[in-house]
PDB file of C-alpha atoms and ligand atoms in Angstrom:
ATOM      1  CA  UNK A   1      29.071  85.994   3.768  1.00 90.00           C
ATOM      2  CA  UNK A   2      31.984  85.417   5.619  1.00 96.00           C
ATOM      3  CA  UNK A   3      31.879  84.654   9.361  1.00 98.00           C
ATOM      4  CA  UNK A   4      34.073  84.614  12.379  1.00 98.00           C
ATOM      5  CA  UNK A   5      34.558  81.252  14.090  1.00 98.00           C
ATOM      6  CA  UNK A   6      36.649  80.999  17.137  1.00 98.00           C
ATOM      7  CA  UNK A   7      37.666  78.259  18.792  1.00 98.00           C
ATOM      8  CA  UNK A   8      38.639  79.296  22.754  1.00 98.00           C
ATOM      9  CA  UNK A   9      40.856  75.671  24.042  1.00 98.00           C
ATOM     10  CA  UNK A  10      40.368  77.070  27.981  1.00 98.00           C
ATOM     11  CA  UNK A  11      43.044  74.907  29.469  1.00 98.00           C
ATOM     12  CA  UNK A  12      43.330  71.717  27.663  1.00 98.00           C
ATOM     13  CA  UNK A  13      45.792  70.081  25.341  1.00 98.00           C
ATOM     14  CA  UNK A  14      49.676  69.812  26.225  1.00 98.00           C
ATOM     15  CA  UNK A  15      51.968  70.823  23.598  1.00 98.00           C
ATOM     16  CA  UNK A  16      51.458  66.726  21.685  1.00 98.00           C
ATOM     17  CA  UNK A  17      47.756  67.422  22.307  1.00 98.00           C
ATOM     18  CA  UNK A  18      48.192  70.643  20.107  1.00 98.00           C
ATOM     19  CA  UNK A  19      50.491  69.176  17.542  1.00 98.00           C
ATOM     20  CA  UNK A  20      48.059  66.576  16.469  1.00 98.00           C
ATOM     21  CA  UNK A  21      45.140  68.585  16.893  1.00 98.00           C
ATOM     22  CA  UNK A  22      46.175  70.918  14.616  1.00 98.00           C
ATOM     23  CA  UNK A  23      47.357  68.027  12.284  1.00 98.00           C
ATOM     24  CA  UNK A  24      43.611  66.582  12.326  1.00 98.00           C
ATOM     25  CA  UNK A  25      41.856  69.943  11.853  1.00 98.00           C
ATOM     26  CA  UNK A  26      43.739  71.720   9.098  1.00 98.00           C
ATOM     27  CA  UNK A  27      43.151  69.533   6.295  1.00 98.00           C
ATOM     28  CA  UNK A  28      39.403  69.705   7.353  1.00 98.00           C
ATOM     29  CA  UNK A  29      38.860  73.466   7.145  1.00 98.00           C
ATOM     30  CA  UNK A  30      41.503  73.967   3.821  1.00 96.00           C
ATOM     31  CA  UNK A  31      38.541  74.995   1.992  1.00 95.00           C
ATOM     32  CA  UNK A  32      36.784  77.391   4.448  1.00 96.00           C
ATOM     33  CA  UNK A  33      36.107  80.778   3.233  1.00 95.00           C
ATOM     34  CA  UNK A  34      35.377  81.457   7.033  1.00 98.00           C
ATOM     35  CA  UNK A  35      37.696  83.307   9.219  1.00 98.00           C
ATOM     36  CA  UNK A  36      38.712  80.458  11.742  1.00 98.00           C
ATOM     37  CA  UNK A  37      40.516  81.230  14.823  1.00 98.00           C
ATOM     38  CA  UNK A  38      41.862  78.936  17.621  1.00 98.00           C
ATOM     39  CA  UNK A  39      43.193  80.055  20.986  1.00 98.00           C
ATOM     40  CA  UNK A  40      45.551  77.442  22.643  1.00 98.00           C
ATOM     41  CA  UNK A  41      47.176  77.909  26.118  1.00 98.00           C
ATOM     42  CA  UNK A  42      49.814  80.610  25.997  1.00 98.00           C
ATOM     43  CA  UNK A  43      52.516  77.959  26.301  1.00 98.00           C
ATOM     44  CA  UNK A  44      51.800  76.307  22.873  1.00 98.00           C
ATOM     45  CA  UNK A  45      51.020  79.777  21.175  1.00 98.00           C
ATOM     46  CA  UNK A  46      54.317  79.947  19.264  1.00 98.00           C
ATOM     47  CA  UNK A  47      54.564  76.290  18.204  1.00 98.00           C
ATOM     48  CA  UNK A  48      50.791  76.774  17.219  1.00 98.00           C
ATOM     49  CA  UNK A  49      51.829  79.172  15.099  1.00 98.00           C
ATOM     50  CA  UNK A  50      54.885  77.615  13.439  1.00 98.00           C
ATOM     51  CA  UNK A  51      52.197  74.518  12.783  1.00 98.00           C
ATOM     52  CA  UNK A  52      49.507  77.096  11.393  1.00 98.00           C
ATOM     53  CA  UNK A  53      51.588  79.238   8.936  1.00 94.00           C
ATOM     54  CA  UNK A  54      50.789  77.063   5.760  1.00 91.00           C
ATOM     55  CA  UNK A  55      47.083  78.374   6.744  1.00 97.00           C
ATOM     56  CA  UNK A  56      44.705  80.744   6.624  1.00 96.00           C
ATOM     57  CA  UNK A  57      43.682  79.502  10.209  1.00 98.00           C
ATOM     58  CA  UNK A  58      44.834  82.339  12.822  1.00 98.00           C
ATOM     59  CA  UNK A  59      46.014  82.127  16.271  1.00 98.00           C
ATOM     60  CA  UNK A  60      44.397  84.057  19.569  1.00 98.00           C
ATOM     61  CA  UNK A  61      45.296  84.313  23.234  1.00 98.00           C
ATOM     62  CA  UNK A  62      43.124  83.797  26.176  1.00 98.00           C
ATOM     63  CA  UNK A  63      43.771  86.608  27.806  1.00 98.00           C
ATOM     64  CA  UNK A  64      46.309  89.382  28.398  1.00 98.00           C
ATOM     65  CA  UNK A  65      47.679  91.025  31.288  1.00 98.00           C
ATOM     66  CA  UNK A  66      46.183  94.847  31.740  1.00 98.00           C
ATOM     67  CA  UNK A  67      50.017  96.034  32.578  1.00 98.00           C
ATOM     68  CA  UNK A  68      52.491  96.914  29.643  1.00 98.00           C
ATOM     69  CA  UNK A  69      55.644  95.912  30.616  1.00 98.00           C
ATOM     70  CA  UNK A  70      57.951  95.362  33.769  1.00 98.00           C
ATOM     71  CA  UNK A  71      57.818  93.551  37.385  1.00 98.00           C
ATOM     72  CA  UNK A  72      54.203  91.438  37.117  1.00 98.00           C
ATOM     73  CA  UNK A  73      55.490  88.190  38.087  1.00 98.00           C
ATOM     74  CA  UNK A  74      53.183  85.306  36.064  1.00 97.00           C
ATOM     75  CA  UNK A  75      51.637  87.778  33.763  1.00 98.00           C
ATOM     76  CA  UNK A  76      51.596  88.066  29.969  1.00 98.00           C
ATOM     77  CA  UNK A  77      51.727  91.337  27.779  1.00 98.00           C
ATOM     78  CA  UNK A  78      50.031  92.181  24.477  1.00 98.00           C
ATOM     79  CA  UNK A  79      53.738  92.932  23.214  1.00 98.00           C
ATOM     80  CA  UNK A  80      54.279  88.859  23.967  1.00 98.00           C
ATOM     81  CA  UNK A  81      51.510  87.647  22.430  1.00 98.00           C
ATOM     82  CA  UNK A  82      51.872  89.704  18.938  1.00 98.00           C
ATOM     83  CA  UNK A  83      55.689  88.749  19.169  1.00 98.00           C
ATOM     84  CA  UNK A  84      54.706  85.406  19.015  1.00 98.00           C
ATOM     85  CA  UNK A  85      52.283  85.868  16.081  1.00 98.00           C
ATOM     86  CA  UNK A  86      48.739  86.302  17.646  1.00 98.00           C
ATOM     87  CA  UNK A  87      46.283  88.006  15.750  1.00 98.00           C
ATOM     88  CA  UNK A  88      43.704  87.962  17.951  1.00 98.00           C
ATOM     89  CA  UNK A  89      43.074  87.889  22.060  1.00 99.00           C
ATOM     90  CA  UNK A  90      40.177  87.377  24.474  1.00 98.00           C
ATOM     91  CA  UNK A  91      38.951  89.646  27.049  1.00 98.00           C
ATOM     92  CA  UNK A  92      36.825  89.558  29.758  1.00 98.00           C
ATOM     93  CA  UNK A  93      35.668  85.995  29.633  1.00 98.00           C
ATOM     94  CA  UNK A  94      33.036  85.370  32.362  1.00 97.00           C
ATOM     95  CA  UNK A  95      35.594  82.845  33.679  1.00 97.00           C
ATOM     96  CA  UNK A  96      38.315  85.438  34.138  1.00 98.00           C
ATOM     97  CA  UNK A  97      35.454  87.242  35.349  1.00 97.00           C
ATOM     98  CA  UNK A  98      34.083  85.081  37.916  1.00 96.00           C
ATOM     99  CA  UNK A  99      36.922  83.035  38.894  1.00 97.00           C
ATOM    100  CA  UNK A 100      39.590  85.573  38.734  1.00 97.00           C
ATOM    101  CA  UNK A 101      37.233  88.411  39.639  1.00 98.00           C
ATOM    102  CA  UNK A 102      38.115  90.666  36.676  1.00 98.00           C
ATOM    103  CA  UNK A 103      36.361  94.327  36.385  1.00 98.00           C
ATOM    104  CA  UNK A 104      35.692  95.928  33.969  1.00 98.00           C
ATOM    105  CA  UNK A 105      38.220  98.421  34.702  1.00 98.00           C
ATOM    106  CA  UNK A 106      40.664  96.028  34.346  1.00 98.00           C
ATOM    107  CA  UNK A 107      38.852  94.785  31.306  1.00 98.00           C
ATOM    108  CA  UNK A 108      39.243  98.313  29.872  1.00 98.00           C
ATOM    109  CA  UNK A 109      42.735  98.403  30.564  1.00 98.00           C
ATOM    110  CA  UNK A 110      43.735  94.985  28.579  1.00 98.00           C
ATOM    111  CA  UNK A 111      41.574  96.404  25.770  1.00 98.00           C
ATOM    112  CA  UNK A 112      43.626  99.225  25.840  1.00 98.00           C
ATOM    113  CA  UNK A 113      46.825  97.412  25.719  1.00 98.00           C
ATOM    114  CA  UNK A 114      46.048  95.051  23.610  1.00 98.00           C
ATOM    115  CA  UNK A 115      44.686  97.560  21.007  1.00 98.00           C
ATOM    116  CA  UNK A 116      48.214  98.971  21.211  1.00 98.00           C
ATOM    117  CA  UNK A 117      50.295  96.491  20.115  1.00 98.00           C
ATOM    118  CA  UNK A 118      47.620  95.778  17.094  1.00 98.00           C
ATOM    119  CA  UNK A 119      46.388  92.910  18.618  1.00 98.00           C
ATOM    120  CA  UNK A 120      42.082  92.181  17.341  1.00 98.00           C
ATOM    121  CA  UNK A 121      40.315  91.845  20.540  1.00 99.00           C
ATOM    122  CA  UNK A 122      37.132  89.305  21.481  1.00 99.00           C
ATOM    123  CA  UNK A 123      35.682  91.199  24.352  1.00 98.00           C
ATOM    124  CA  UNK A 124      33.080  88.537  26.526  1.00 98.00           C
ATOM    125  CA  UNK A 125      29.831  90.200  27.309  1.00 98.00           C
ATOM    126  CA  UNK A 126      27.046  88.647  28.979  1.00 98.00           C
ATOM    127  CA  UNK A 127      24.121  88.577  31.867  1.00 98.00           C
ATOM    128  CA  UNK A 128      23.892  86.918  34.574  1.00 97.00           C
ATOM    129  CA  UNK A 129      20.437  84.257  34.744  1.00 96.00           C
ATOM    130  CA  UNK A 130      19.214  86.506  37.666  1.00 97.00           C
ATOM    131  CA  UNK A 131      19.052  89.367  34.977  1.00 98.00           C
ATOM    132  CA  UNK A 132      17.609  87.224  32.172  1.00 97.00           C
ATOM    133  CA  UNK A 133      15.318  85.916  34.292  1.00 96.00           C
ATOM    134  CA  UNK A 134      14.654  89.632  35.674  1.00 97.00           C
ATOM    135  CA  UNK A 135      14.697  91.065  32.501  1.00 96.00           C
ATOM    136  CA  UNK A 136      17.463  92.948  33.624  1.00 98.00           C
ATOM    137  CA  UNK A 137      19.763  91.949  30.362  1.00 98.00           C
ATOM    138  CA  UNK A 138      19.893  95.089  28.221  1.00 98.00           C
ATOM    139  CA  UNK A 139      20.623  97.241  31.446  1.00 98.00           C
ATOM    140  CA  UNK A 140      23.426  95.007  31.982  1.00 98.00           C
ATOM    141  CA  UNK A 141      24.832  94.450  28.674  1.00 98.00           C
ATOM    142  CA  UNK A 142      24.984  97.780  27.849  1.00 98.00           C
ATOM    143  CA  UNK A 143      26.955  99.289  31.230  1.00 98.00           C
ATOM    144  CA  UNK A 144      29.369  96.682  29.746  1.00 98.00           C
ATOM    145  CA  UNK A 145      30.161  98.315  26.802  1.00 98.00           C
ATOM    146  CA  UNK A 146      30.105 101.440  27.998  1.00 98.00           C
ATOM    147  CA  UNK A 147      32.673 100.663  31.105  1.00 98.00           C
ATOM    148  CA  UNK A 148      34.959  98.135  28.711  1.00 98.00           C
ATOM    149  CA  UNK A 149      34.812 100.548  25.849  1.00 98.00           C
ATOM    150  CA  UNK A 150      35.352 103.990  27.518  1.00 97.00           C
ATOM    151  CA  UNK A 151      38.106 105.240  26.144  1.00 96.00           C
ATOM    152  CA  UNK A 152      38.024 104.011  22.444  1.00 98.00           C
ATOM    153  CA  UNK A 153      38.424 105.933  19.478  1.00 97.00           C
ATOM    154  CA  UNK A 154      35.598 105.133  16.982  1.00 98.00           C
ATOM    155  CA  UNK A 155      38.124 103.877  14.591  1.00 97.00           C
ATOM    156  CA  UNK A 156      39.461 101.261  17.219  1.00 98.00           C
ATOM    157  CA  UNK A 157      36.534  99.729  16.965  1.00 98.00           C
ATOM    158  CA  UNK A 158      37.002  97.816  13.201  1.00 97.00           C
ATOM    159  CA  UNK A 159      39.339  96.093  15.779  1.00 98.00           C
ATOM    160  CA  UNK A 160      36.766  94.793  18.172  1.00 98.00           C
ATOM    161  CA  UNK A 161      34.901  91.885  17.975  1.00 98.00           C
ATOM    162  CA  UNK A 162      31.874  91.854  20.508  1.00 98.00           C
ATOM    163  CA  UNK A 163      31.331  88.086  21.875  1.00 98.00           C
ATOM    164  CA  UNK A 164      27.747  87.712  23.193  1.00 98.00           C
ATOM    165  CA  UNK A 165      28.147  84.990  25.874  1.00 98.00           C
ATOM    166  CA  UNK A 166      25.169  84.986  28.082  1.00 98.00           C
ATOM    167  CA  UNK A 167      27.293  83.504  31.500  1.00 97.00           C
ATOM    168  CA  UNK A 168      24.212  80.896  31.901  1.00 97.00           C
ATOM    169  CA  UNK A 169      24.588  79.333  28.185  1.00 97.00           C
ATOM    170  CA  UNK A 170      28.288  78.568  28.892  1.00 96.00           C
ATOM    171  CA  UNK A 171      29.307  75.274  29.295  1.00 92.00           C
ATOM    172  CA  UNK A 172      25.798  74.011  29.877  1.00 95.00           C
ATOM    173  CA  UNK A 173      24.108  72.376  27.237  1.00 92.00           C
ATOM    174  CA  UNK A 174      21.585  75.842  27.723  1.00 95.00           C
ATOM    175  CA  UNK A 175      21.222  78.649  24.950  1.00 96.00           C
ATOM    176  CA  UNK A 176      18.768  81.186  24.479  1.00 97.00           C
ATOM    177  CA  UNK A 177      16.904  81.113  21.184  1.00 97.00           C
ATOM    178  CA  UNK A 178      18.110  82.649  18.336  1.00 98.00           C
ATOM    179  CA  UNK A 179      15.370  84.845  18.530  1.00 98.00           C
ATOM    180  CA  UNK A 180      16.721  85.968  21.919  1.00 98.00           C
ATOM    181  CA  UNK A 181      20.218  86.327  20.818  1.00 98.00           C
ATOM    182  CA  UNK A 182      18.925  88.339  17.438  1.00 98.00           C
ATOM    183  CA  UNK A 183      17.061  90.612  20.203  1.00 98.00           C
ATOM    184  CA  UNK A 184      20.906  91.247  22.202  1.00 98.00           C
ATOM    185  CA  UNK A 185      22.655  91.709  18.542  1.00 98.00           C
ATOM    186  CA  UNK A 186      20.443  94.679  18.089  1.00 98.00           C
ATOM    187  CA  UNK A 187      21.081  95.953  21.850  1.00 98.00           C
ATOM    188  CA  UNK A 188      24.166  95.987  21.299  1.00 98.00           C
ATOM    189  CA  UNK A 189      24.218  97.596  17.933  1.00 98.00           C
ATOM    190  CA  UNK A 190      21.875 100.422  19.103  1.00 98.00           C
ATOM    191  CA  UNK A 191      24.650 100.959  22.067  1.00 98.00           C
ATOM    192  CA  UNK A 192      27.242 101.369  19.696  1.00 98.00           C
ATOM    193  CA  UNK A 193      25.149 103.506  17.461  1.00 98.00           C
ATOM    194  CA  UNK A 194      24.818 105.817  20.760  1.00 97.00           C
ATOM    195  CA  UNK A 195      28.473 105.717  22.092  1.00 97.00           C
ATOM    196  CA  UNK A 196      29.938 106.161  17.834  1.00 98.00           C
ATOM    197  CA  UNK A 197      28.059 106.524  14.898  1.00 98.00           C
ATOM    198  CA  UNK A 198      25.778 104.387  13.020  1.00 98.00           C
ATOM    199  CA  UNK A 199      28.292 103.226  10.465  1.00 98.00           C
ATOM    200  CA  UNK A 200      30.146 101.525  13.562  1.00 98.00           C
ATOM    201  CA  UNK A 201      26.987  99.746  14.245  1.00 98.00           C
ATOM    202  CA  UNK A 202      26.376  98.416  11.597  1.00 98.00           C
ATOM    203  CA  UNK A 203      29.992  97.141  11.178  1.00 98.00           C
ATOM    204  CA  UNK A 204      30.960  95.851  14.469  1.00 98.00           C
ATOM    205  CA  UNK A 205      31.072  91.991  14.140  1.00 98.00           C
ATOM    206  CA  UNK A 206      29.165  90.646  17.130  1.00 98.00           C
ATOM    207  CA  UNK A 207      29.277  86.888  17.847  1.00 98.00           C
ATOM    208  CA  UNK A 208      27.572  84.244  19.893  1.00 98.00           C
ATOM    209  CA  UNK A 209      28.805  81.875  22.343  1.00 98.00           C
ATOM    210  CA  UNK A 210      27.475  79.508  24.518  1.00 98.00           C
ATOM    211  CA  UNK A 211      27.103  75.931  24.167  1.00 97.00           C
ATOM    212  CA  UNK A 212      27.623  75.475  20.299  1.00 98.00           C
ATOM    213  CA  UNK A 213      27.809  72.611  18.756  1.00 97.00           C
ATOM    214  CA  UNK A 214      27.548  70.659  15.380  1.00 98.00           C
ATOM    215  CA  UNK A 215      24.244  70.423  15.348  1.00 97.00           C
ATOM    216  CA  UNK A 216      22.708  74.126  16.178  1.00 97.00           C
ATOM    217  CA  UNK A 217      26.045  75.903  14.664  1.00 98.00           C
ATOM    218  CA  UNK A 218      24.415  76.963  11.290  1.00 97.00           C
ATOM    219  CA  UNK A 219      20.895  78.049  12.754  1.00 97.00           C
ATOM    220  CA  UNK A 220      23.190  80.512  15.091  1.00 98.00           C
ATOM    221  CA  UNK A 221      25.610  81.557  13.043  1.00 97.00           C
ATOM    222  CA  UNK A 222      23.029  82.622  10.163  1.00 97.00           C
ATOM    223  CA  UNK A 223      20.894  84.812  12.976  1.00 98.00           C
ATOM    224  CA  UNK A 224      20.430  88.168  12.147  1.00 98.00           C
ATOM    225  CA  UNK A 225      22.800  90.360  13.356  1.00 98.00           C
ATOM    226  CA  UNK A 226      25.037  87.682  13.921  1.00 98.00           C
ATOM    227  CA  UNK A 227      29.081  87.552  12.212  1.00 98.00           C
ATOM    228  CA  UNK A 228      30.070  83.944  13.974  1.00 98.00           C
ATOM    229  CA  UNK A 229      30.300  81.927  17.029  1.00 98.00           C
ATOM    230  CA  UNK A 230      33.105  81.730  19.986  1.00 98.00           C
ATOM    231  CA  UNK A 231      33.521  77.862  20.774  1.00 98.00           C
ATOM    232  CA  UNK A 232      34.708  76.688  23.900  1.00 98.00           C
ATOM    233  CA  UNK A 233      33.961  72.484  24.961  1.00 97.00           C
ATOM    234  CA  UNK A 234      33.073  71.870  21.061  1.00 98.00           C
ATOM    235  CA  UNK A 235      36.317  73.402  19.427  1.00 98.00           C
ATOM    236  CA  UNK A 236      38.197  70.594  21.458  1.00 98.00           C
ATOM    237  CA  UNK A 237      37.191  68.014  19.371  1.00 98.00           C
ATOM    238  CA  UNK A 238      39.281  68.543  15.630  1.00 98.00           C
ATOM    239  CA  UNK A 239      36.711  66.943  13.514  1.00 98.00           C
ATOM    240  CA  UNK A 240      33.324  68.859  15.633  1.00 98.00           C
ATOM    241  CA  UNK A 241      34.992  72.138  15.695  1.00 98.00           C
ATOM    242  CA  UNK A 242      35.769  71.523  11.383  1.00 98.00           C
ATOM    243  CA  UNK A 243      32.117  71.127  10.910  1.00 98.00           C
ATOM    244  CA  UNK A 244      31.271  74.322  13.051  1.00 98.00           C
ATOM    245  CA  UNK A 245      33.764  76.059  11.456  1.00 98.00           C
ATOM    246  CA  UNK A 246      33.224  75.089   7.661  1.00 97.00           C
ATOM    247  CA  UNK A 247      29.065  76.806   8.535  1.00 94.00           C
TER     248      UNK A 247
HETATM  249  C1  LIG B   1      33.213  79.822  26.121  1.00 93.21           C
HETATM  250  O1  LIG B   1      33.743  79.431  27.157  1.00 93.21           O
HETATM  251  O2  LIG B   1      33.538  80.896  25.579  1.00 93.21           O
HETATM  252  C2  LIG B   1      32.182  78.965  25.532  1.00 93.21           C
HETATM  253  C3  LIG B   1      31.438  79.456  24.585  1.00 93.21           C
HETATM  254  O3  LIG B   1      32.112  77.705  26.047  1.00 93.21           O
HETATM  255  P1  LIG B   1      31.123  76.529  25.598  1.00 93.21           P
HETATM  256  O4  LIG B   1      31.051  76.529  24.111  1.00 93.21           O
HETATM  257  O5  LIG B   1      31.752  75.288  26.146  1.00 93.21           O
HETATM  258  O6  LIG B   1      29.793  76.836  26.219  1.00 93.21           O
END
């Protein structure tokens, strides 16, 4: 079956960096039947794209501001990034979250906006290790979707991907099991089937992220429940982000 592997660049790579990334990777993943996405710096998005259109590889943005239009000095709307041929953008990252202390009001709002302009959004979901630890996880998961979500139509949703990103996993060389990450799929799924219907539940893509790489891609990717993995420190590397994404 076909699965969803993104590749989120955070920000690295200058507009050279991109070029010959992009250069190294695409002749690696020709053959993918995998939907692969990467997500440069907004700077490189368009001459990403001009370097991707020979491929089935897509492009997504890192984020997107939560206004439409008009004086928000330093601040990119969903307009933008579809002008400049994104398919795809990230939400509510847990480093927009915790660094740039976004809410999930806010969170709501880019949803909103980006869903307007047609854009496919990855919103970031995730607990904290106090509530893993505390077994406060499915409490805290689900007051996410319901706060990021409110709002949404049940047919918006074939245009939401759910990224399950527990905030301890990222960046860390730490992952829960696949067990555990099998166990959040279904949380997730049952919220969905409370909020919509259980057709949406069943065909919401939900993906995992958190300190993928090479080696544990496959066993992740093929966990139950499971439609792909978001990539952050492995996608940097052309030829390790290929072999995750060719799963
Ligand atoms: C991320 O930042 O979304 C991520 C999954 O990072 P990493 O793969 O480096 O843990």
């Amino acid at each position: 079956m076909k699965k969803y592997i993104f590749g989120n660049f955070k920000m690295n790579m200058s507009l050279k960096d991109t070029e010959s990334y992009i250069e190294k990777f695409l002749p690696l993943v020709e053959n993918s039947k995998n939907e692969i996405v990467i997500f440069p710096s907004f700077v490189n998005l368009m001459f990403a794209k001009q370097k991707l259109t020979a491929s089935k590889v897509l492009l997504g943005a890192q984020n997107v501001s939560s206004e439409t239009f008009g004086a928000y000095t330093g601040e990119t709307g969903a307009f933008m990034l579809k002008s400049v041929g994104a398919s795809y953008v990230i939400v509510g990252h847990s480093e927009r979250r915790k660094l740039f202390l976004e809410k999930s009001d806010v969170i709501n709002k880019k949803i909103l906006e980006a869903l307007g302009v047609g854009l496919k959004v990855v919103l970031c979901i995730g607990e904290t290790k106090y509530e893993r630890t505390n077994k406060k996880y499915k409490q805290a998961i689900e007051k996410l979707l319901a706060d990021e979500l409110k709002g949404l139509y049940e047919n918006e949703l074939k245009n939401i991907i759910i990224a399950y990103e527990p905030l301890w996993a990222i960046g860390t060389d730490k992952r829960p099991s696949t067990k555990e990450i099998e166990e959040v799929a279904l949380i997730i799924r049952n919220k969905i089937k409370q909020e919509y219907s259980e057709n949406s539940a069943k065909n919401i893509k939900v993906l995992y992220g958190g300190s993928i790489n090479s080696q544990v891609a496959k066993a992740y990717c093929m966990a139950e429940g499971i439609n792909g993995l978001l990539v952050g420190g492995a996608s940097l590397n052309p030829q390790e982000f290929a072999k995750i994404a060719n799963v």
